[in-house]
Coordinates of C-alpha atoms in Angstrom, one line a residue:
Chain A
X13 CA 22.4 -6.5 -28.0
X14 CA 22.4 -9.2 -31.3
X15 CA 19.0 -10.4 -30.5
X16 CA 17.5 -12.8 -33.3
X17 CA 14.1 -12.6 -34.7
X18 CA 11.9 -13.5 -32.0
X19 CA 9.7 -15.7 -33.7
X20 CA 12.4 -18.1 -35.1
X21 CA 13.6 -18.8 -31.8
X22 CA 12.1 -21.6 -29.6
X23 CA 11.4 -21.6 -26.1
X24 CA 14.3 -22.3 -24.6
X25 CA 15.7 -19.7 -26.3
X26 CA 13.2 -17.1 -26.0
X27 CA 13.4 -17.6 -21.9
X28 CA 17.4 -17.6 -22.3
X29 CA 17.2 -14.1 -23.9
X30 CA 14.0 -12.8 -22.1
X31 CA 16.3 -13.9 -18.7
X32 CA 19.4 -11.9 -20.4
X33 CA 17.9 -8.8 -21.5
X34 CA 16.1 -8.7 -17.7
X35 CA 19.7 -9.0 -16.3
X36 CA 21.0 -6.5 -18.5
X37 CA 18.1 -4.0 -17.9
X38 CA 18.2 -4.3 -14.2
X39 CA 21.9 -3.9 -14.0
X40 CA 21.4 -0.4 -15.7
X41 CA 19.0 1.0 -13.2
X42 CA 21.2 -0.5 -10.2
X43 CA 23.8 1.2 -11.5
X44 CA 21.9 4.4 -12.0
X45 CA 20.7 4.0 -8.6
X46 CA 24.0 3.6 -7.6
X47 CA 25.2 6.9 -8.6
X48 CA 23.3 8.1 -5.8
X49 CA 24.3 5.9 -2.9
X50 CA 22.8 8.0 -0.1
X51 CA 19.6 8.6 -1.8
X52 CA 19.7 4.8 -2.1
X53 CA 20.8 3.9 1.3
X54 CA 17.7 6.2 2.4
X55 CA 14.8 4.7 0.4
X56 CA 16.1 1.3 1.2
X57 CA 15.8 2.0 4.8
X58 CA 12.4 4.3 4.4
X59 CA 11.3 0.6 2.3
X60 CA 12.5 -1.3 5.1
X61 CA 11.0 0.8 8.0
X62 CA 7.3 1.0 5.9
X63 CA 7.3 -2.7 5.7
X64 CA 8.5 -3.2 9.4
X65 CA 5.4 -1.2 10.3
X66 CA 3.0 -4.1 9.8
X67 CA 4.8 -6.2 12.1
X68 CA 5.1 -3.1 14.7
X69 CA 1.3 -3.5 14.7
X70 CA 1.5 -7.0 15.3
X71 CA 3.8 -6.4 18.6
X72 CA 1.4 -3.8 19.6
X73 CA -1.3 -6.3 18.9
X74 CA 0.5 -9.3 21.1
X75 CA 1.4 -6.5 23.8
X76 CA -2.3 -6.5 24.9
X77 CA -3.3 -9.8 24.2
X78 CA -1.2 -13.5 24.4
X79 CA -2.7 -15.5 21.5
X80 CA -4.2 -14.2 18.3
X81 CA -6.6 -16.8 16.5
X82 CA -4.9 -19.2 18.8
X83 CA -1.6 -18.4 17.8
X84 CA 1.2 -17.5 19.9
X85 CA 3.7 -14.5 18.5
X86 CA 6.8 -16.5 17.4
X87 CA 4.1 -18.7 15.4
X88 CA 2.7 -15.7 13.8
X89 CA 6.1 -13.8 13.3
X90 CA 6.8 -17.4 11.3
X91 CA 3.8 -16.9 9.0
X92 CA 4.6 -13.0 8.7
X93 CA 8.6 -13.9 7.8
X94 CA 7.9 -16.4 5.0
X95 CA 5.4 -14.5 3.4
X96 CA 7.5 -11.0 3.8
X97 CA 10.5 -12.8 2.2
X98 CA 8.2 -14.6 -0.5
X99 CA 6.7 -11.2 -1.4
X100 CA 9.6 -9.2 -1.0
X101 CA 11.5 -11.3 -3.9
X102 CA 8.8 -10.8 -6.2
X103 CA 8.5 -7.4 -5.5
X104 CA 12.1 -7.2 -5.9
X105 CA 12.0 -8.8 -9.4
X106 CA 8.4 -7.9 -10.7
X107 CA 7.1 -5.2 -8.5
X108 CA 7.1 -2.7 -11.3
X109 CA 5.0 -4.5 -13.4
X110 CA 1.9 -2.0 -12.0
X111 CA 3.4 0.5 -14.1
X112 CA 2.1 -1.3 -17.2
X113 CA -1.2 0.5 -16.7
X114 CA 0.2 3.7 -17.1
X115 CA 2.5 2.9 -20.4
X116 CA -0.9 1.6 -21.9
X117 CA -2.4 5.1 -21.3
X118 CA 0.1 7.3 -22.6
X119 CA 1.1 5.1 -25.4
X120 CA 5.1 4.7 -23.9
X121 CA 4.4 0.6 -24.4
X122 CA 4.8 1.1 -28.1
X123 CA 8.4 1.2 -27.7
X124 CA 8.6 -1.6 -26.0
X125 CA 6.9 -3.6 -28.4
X126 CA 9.1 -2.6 -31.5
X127 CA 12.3 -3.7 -29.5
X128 CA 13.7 -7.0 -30.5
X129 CA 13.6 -7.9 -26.8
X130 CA 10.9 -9.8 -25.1
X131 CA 8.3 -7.5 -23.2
X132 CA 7.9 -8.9 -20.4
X133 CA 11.6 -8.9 -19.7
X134 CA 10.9 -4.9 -20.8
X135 CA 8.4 -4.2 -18.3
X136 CA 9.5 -5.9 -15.4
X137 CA 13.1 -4.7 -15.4
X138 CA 11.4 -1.1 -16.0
X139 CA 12.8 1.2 -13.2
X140 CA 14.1 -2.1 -11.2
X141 CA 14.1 -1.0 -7.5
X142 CA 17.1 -2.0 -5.5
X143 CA 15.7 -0.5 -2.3
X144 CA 13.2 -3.3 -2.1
X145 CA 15.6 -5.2 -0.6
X146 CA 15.0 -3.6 2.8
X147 CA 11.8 -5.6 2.5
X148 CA 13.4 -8.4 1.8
X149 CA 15.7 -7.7 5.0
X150 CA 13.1 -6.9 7.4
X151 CA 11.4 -10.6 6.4
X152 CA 14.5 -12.0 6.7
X153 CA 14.6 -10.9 10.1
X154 CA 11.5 -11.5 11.3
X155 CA 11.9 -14.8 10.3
X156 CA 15.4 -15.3 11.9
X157 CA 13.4 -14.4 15.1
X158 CA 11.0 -16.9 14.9
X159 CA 13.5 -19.9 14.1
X160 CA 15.5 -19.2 17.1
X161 CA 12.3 -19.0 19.5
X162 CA 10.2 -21.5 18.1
X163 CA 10.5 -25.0 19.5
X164 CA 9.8 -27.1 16.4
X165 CA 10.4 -30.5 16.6
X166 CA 13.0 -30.7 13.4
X167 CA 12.8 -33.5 10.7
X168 CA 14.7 -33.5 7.1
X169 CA 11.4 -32.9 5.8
X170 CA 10.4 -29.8 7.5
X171 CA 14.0 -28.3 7.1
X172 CA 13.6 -29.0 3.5
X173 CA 10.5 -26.9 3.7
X174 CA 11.7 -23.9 4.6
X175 CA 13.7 -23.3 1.1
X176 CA 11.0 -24.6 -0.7
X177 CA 8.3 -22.4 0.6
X178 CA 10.4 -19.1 0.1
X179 CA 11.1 -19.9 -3.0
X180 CA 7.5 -21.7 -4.4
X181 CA 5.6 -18.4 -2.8
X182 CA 8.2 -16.1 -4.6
X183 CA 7.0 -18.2 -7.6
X184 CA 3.5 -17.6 -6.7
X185 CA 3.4 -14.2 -6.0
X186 CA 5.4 -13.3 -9.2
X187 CA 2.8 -15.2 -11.0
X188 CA 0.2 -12.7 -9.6
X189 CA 2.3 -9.9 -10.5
X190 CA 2.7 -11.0 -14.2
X191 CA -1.3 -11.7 -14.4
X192 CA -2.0 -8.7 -12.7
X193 CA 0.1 -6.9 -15.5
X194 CA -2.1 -9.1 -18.4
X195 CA -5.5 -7.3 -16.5
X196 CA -3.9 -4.0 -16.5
X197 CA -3.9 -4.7 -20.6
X198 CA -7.5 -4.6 -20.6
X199 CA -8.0 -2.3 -17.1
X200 CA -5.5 0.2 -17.9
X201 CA -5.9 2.6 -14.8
X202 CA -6.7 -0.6 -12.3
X203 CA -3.0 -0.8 -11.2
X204 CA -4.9 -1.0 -7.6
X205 CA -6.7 -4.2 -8.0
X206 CA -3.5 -5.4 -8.5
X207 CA -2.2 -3.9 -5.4
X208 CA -5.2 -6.0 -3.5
X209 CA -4.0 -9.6 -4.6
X210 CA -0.3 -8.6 -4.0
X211 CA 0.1 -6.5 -1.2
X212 CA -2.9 -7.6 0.3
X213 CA -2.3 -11.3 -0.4
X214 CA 0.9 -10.8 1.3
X215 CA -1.2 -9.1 4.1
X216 CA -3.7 -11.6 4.6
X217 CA -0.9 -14.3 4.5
X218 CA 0.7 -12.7 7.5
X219 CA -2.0 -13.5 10.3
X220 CA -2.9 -17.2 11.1
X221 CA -5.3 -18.6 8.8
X222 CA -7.7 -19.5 12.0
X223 CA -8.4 -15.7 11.9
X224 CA -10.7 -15.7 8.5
X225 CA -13.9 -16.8 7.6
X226 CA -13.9 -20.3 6.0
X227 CA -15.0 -18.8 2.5
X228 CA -12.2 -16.4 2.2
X229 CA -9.5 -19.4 3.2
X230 CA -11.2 -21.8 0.3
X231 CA -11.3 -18.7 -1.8
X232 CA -6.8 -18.7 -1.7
X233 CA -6.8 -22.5 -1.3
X234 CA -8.4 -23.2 -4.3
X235 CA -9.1 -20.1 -6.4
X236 CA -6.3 -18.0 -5.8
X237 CA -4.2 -20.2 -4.1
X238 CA -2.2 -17.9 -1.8
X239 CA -2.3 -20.7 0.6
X240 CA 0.3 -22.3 -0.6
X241 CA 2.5 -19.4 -0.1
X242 CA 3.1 -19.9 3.5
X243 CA 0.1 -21.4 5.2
X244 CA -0.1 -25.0 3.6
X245 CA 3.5 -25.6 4.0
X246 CA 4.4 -23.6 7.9
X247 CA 1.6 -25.2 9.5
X248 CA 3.1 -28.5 8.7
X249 CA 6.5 -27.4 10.2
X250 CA 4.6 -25.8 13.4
X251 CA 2.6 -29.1 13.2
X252 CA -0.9 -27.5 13.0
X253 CA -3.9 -28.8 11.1
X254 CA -5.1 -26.6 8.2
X255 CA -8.7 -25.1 9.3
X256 CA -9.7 -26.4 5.7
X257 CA -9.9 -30.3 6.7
X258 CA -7.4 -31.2 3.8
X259 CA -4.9 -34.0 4.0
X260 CA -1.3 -33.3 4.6
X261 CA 0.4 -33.9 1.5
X262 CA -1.6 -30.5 0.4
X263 CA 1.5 -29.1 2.3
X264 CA 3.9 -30.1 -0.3
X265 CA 1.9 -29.0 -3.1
X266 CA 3.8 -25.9 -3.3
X267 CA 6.4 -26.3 -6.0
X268 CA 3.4 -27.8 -8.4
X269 CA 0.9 -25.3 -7.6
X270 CA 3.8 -22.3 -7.9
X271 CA 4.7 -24.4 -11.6
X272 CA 1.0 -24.4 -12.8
X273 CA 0.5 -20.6 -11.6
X274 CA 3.4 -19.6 -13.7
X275 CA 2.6 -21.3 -16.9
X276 CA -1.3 -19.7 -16.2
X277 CA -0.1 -16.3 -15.7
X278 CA 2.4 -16.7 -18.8
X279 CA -0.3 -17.6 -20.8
X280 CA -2.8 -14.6 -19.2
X281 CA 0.4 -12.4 -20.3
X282 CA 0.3 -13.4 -23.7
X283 CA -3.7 -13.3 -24.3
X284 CA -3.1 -9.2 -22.3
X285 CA -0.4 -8.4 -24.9
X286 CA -2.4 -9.7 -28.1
X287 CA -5.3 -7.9 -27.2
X288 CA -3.2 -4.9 -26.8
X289 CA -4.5 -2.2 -29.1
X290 CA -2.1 1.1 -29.1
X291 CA -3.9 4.1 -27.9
X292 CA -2.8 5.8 -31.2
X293 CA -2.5 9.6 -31.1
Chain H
X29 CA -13.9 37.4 -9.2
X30 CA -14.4 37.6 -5.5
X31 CA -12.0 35.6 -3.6
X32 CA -14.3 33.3 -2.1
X33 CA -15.3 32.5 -5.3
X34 CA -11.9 32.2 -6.9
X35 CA -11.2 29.2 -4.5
X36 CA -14.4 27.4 -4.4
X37 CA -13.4 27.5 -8.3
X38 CA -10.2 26.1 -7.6
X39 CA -12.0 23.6 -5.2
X40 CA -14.2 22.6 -7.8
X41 CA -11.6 21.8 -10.4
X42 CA -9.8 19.7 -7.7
X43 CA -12.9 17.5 -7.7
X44 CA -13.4 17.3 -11.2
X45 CA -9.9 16.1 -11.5
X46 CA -10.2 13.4 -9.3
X47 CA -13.7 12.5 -10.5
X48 CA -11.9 11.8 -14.3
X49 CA -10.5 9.0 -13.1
X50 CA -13.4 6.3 -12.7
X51 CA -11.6 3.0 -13.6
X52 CA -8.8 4.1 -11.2
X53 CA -11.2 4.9 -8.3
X54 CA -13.5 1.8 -8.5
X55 CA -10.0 -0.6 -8.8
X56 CA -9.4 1.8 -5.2
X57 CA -12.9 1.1 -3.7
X58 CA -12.0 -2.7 -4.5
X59 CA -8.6 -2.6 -2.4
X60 CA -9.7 -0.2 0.3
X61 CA -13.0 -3.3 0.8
X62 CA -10.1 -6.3 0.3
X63 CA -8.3 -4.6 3.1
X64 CA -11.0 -4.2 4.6
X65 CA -12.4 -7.6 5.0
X66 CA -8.8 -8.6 6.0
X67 CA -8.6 -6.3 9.1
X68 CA -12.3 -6.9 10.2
X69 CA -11.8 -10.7 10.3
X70 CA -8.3 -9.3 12.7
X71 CA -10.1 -7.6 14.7
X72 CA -13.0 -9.8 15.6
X73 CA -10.0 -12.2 16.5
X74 CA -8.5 -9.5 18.2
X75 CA -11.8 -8.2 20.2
X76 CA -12.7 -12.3 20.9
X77 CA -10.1 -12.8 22.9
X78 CA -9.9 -9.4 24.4
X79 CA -13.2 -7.7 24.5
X80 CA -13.2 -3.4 25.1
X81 CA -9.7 -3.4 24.1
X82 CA -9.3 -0.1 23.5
X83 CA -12.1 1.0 25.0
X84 CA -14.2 -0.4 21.4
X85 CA -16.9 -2.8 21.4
X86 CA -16.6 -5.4 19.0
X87 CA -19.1 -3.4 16.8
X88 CA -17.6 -0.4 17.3
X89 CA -13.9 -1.6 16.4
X90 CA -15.8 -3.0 12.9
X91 CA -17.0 0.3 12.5
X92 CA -13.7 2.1 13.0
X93 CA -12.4 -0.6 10.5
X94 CA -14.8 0.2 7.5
X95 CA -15.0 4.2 8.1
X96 CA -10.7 4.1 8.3
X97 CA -11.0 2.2 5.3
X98 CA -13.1 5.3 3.8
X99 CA -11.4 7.9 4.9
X100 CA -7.5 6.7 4.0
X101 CA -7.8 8.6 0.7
X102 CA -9.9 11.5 2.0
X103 CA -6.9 12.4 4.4
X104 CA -4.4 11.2 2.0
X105 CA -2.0 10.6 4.3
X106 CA -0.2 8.3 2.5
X107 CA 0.8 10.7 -0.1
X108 CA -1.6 10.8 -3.4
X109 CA -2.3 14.3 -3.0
X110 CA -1.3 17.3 -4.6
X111 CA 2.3 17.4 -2.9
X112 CA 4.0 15.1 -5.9
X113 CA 3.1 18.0 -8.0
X114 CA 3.7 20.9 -6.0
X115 CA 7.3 19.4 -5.6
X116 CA 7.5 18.7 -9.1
X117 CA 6.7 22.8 -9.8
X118 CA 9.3 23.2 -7.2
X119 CA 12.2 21.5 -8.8
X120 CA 11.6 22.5 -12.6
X121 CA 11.2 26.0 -11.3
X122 CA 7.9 26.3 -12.4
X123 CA 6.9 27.4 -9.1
X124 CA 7.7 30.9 -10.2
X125 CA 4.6 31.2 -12.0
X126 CA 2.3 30.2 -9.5
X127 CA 3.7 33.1 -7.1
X128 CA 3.0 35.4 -9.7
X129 CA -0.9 34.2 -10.1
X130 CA -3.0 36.7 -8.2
X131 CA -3.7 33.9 -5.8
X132 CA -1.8 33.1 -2.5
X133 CA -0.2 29.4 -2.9
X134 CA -1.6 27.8 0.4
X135 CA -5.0 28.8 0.0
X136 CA -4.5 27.5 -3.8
X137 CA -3.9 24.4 -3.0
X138 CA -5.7 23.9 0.0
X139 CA -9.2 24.3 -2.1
X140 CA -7.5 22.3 -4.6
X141 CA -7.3 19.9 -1.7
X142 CA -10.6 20.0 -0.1
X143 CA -12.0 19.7 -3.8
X144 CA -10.0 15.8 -3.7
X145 CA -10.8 15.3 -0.6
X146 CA -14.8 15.9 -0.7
X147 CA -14.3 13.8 -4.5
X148 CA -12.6 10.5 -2.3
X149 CA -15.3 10.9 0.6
X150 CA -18.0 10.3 -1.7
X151 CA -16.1 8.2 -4.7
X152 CA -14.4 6.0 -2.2
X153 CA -15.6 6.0 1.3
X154 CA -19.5 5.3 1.2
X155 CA -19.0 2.1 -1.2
X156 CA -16.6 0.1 1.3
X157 CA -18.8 1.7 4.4
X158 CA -21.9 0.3 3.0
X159 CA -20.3 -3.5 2.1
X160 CA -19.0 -3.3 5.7
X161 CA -22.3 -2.4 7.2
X162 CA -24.0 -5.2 4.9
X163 CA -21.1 -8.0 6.1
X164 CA -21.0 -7.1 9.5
X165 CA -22.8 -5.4 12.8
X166 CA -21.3 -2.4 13.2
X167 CA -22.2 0.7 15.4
X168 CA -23.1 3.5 13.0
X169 CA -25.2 6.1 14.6
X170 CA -28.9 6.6 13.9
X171 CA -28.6 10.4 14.7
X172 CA -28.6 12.7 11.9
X173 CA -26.4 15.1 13.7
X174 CA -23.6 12.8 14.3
X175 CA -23.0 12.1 11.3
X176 CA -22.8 16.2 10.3
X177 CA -20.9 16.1 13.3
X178 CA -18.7 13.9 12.1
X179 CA -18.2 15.2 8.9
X180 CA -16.9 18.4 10.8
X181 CA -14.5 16.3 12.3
X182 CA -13.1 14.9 8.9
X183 CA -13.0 18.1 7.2
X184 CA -10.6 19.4 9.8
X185 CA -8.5 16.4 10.0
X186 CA -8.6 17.0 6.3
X187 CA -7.0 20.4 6.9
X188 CA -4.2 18.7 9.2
X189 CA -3.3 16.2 6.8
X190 CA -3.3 19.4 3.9
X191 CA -0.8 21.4 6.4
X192 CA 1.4 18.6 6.9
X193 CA 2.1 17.8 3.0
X194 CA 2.2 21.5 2.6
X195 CA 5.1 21.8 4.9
X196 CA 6.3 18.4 3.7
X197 CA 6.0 19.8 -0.1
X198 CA 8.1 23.1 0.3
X199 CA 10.9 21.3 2.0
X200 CA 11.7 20.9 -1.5
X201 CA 12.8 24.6 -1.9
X202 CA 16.1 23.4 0.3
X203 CA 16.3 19.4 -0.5
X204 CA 15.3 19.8 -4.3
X205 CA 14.2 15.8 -4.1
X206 CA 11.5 16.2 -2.0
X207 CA 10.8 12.1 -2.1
X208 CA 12.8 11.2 1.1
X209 CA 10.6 13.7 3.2
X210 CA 7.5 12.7 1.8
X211 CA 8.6 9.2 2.2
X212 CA 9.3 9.3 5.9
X213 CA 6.0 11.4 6.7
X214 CA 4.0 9.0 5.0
X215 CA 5.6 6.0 7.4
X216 CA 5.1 8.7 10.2
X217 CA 1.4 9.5 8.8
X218 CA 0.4 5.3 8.6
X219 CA 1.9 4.4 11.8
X220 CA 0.0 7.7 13.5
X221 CA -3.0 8.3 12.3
X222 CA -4.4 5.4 13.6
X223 CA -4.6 3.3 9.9
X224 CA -2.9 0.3 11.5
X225 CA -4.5 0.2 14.5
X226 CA -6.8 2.0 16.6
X227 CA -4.4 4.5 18.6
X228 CA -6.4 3.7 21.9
X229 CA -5.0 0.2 21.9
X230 CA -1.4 1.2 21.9
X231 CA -0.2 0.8 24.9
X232 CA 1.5 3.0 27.7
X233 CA 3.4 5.9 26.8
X234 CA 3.3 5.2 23.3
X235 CA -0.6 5.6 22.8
X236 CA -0.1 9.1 25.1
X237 CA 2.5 10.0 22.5
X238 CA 0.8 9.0 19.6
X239 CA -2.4 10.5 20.5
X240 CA -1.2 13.5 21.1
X241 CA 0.6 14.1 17.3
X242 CA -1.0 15.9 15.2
X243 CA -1.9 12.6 13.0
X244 CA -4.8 11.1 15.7
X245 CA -6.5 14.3 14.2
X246 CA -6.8 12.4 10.5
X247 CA -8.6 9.1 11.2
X248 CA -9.0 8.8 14.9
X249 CA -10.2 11.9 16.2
X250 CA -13.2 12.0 13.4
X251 CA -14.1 8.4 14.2
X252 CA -14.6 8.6 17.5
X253 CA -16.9 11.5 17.1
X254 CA -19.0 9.2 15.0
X255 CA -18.6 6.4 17.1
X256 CA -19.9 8.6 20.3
X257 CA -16.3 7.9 22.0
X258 CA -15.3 11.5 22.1
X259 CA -16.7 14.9 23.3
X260 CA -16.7 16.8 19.5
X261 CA -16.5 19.8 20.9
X262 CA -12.9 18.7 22.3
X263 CA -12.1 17.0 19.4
X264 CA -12.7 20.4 17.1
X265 CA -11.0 22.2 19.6
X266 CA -7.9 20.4 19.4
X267 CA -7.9 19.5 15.1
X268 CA -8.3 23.5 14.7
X269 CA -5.4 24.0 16.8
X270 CA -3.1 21.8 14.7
X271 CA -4.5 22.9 11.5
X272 CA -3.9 26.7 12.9
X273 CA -0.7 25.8 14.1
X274 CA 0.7 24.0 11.1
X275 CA -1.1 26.0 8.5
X276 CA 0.8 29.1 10.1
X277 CA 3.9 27.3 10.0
X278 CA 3.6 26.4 5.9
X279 CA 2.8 30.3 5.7
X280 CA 6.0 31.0 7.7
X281 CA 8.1 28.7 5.8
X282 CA 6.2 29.8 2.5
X283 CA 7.7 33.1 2.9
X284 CA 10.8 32.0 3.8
X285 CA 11.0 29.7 0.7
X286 CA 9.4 32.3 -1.2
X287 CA 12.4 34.7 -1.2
X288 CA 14.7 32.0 -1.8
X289 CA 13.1 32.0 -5.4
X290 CA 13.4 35.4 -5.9
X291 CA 17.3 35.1 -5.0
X292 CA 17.5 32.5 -7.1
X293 CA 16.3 33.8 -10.0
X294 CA 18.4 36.9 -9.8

């Protein structure tokens, strides 16, 4: 790869060849993975079946009762599919970055650092997992089964929404992932905290909103704002009021609040790697 | 060294190990309380609109929320344990020294398991118990004895969950990549085991199923003996029959395996 000096470059640049060197990394690992098609096809489908679990529950959960929070099953199964597929691209993309912990402890980040390649680019491309996709698939479908049983009353608008939100709370979620990786600078072996906003944001995200205490829904409104992942925006298309009285433009906030999420947890990344001190030997 | 004493040794040094890693284990009481607070909110929806589902008082199904949350770790069932390691020894053939120590491999790793375990019990089940029993009414008993009960109950699930990722582990004698295997039985072990959702509310022929795997013995069977739900007498009776059962099938398939190495090797 002809790389130039990093620091000459501007940012245009810089994201051109951080972008090419991800594309390049990933496409070696899928083609390692490839070598091994069943193993592939296996973990795929063991990533597919461990993430179709959660919504198992939920069908167990709607077998006993008819509503939960006041919502119905193809309203929830809604919620559930946009935040799966949300979460499943950013896990797709970024859901090695947890591993950064572990290449701050045994000192493996240092050859990261000396390559004329952006880091980030480095770390998230690190071991890129093809078999995430079955998560991606299972949301997919999950989702698929809500459109067709739903009865929403379609605008332009609210079809426009649905792109949008999959692609705003893949934007959101990644920026988690990438400030999750600037804490795990300073936490090292805290890869789990992590976990909690990502996996359990995505979690959280998949039950109606009406379910959780007031605090915890201005805490991802307005703190974290996980909110915008799925809630903000679905309830507009389902045509349900926010339990947060807010006003209803807050459901096209999405792109803006994915855009300023981004830039934060760019600038988190950079603050994590400058304060990075090698572990030394 | 007397036997006994060689494997509370061993036991030892498995809780030492696990007790290195603070930073890790306080990030894990964080998640296991995030997830926590997540599922009790679900299931005060869940018990509002259908209360003694299950069986469970509201309280009661808090409880079972914040002592699951405790014991996910302690049981390990979704992997964590010693089993990435034993399958490592396994595949770089490194298992051939450990069957020459003077010590037999399942008991070895058992203590080296029960030493983990009794570390995650106390590192990371009491903290998320006691922020669930500050942020909500939940039914914990008042009776000394319960609670030893109880702890009875967990070191025998404990035992279960060991005998499963032993067998799980020496499938890699035959498969070499023992990942798929492990993968699967941690799916099998979270759907199961009652982490999900309390195996008393599954429905039908699916909770009889369920409840009668060897898995209700890891999270359900010890908290309903806390809880007062079940007869612990029972409870034992059945956990020490799958921890027999299973642990004499690792043995089984132990020696089996066993003499595949020495084949192997010439």
């Amino acid at each position: 790869m002809d790389f130039e000096p990093f620091e000459r470059l501007g940012a245009y640049e810089r994201l051109r060849d951080g972008l090419r060197a991800y594309r390049l990394i990933t496409a070696m690992w899928v083609r390692s993975t490839m070598a091994y098609r069943a193993s592939f096809a296996m973990t795929a489908l063991g990533n597919f079946a461990a993430t179709a679990l959660d919504f198992v529950a939920i069908l167990l959960m709607f077998s006993r009762v008819d509503r939960l929070g006041g919502y119905s099953l193809p309203e929830v199964a809604l919620l559930y599919g946009v935040s799966g597929v949300a979460f499943g691209f950013a896990d797709l993309a970024l859901g090695s970055m947890d591993r950064l912990g572990r290449r701050v402890r045994d000192g493996t980040l240092d050859t990261l650092l000396v390559r004329p390649v952006p880091v980030l680019a480095q770390v998230a491309a690190d071991r890129f997992a093809l078999r995430r996709l079955g998560r991606i698939t299972q949301g997919l479908l999950v989702l698929g089964y809500a459109l067709a049983v739903l009865d929403i009353h379609w605008t332009p608008l609210k079809v426009l929404m649905m792109p949008v939100m999959l692609l705003s709370g893949a934007a959101i979620f990644s920026a988690v992932f990438v400030a999750g990786g600037a804490f795990q600078f300073v936490a090292q072996d805290a890869s789990e905290v992590q976990n909690s906003f990502t996996y359990g944001g995505n979690t959280l995200l998949q039950y109606p909103p009406t379910v959780f205490a007031k605090d915890m829904l201005r805490g991802v409104t307005f703190v974290l704002p996980l909110a915008f992942v799925n809630w903000l925006p679905a309830l507009y298309v389902l045509g349900r009021p926010y339990p947060l009285d807010l006003p209803t433009w807050v459901a096209f906030a999405s792109p803006v609040v994915a855009a300023l999420c981004c830039a934060l947890a760019g600038l988190a990344w950079r603050a994590g790697l400058r304060a990075y001190r090698s572990t030394g030997s | 060294m007397g036997t006994a004493r060689l494997y509370a040794a061993v036991a030892g040094s498995g809780f030492r190990r696990y007790a290195t890693y603070r930073i890790a284990t306080a990030a894990g009481v964080f998640t296991n309380t995030v997830f926590g607070l997540i599922l009790a909110y679900l299931f005060i929806a869940l018990w509002d609109s259908k209360p003694h589902l299950g069986g469970y008082d509201q309280a009661q199904a808090l409880t079972y929320v914040w002592v699951s949350q405790g014991l996910l770790m302690v049981v390990a069932m979704m992997g964590g344990g010693f089993e990435d390691e034993l399958i490592e020894r396994i595949r770089t053939g490194d298992i051939a020294i450990d069957l020459y120590r003077p010590a037999d491999l399942q008991m070895w790793w058992l203590a080296q398991d029960m030493g983990r375990a009794l570390f995650h019990l106390l590192g990371r089940g009491v903290v998320p118990l006691l922020f669930g029993a500050l942020v909500f009414d939940l039914a914990l008993p008042s009776d000394p004895l319960t609670w030893l009960a109880f702890l009875v109950a967990v070191a025998l699930g404990v035992a279960v969950g060991f005998s499963i990722r032993f067998l799980v582990a020496l499938s890699a004698f035959w498969l070499l990549d023992g990942a798929g295997v492990a993968q699967l039985t941690s799916i099998a072990g979270i759907f199961c085991s009652g982490m999900l959702l309390p195996l008393n509310v599954f429905p039908g022929t699916l909770g009889e199923v369920v409840r009668a795997l060897p898995w209700s013995s890891l999270i359900q069977a010890p908290v309903d003996v806390l809880l007062g739900t079940a007869d612990p007498l029972g409870t034992y009776a059945v956990q020490a029959a799958w921890a027999a059962g299973l642990l004499a099938a690792g043995r089984l398939v132990q020696s089996v395996a066993t003499r595949r190495v020495v084949v192997q090797g010439g």
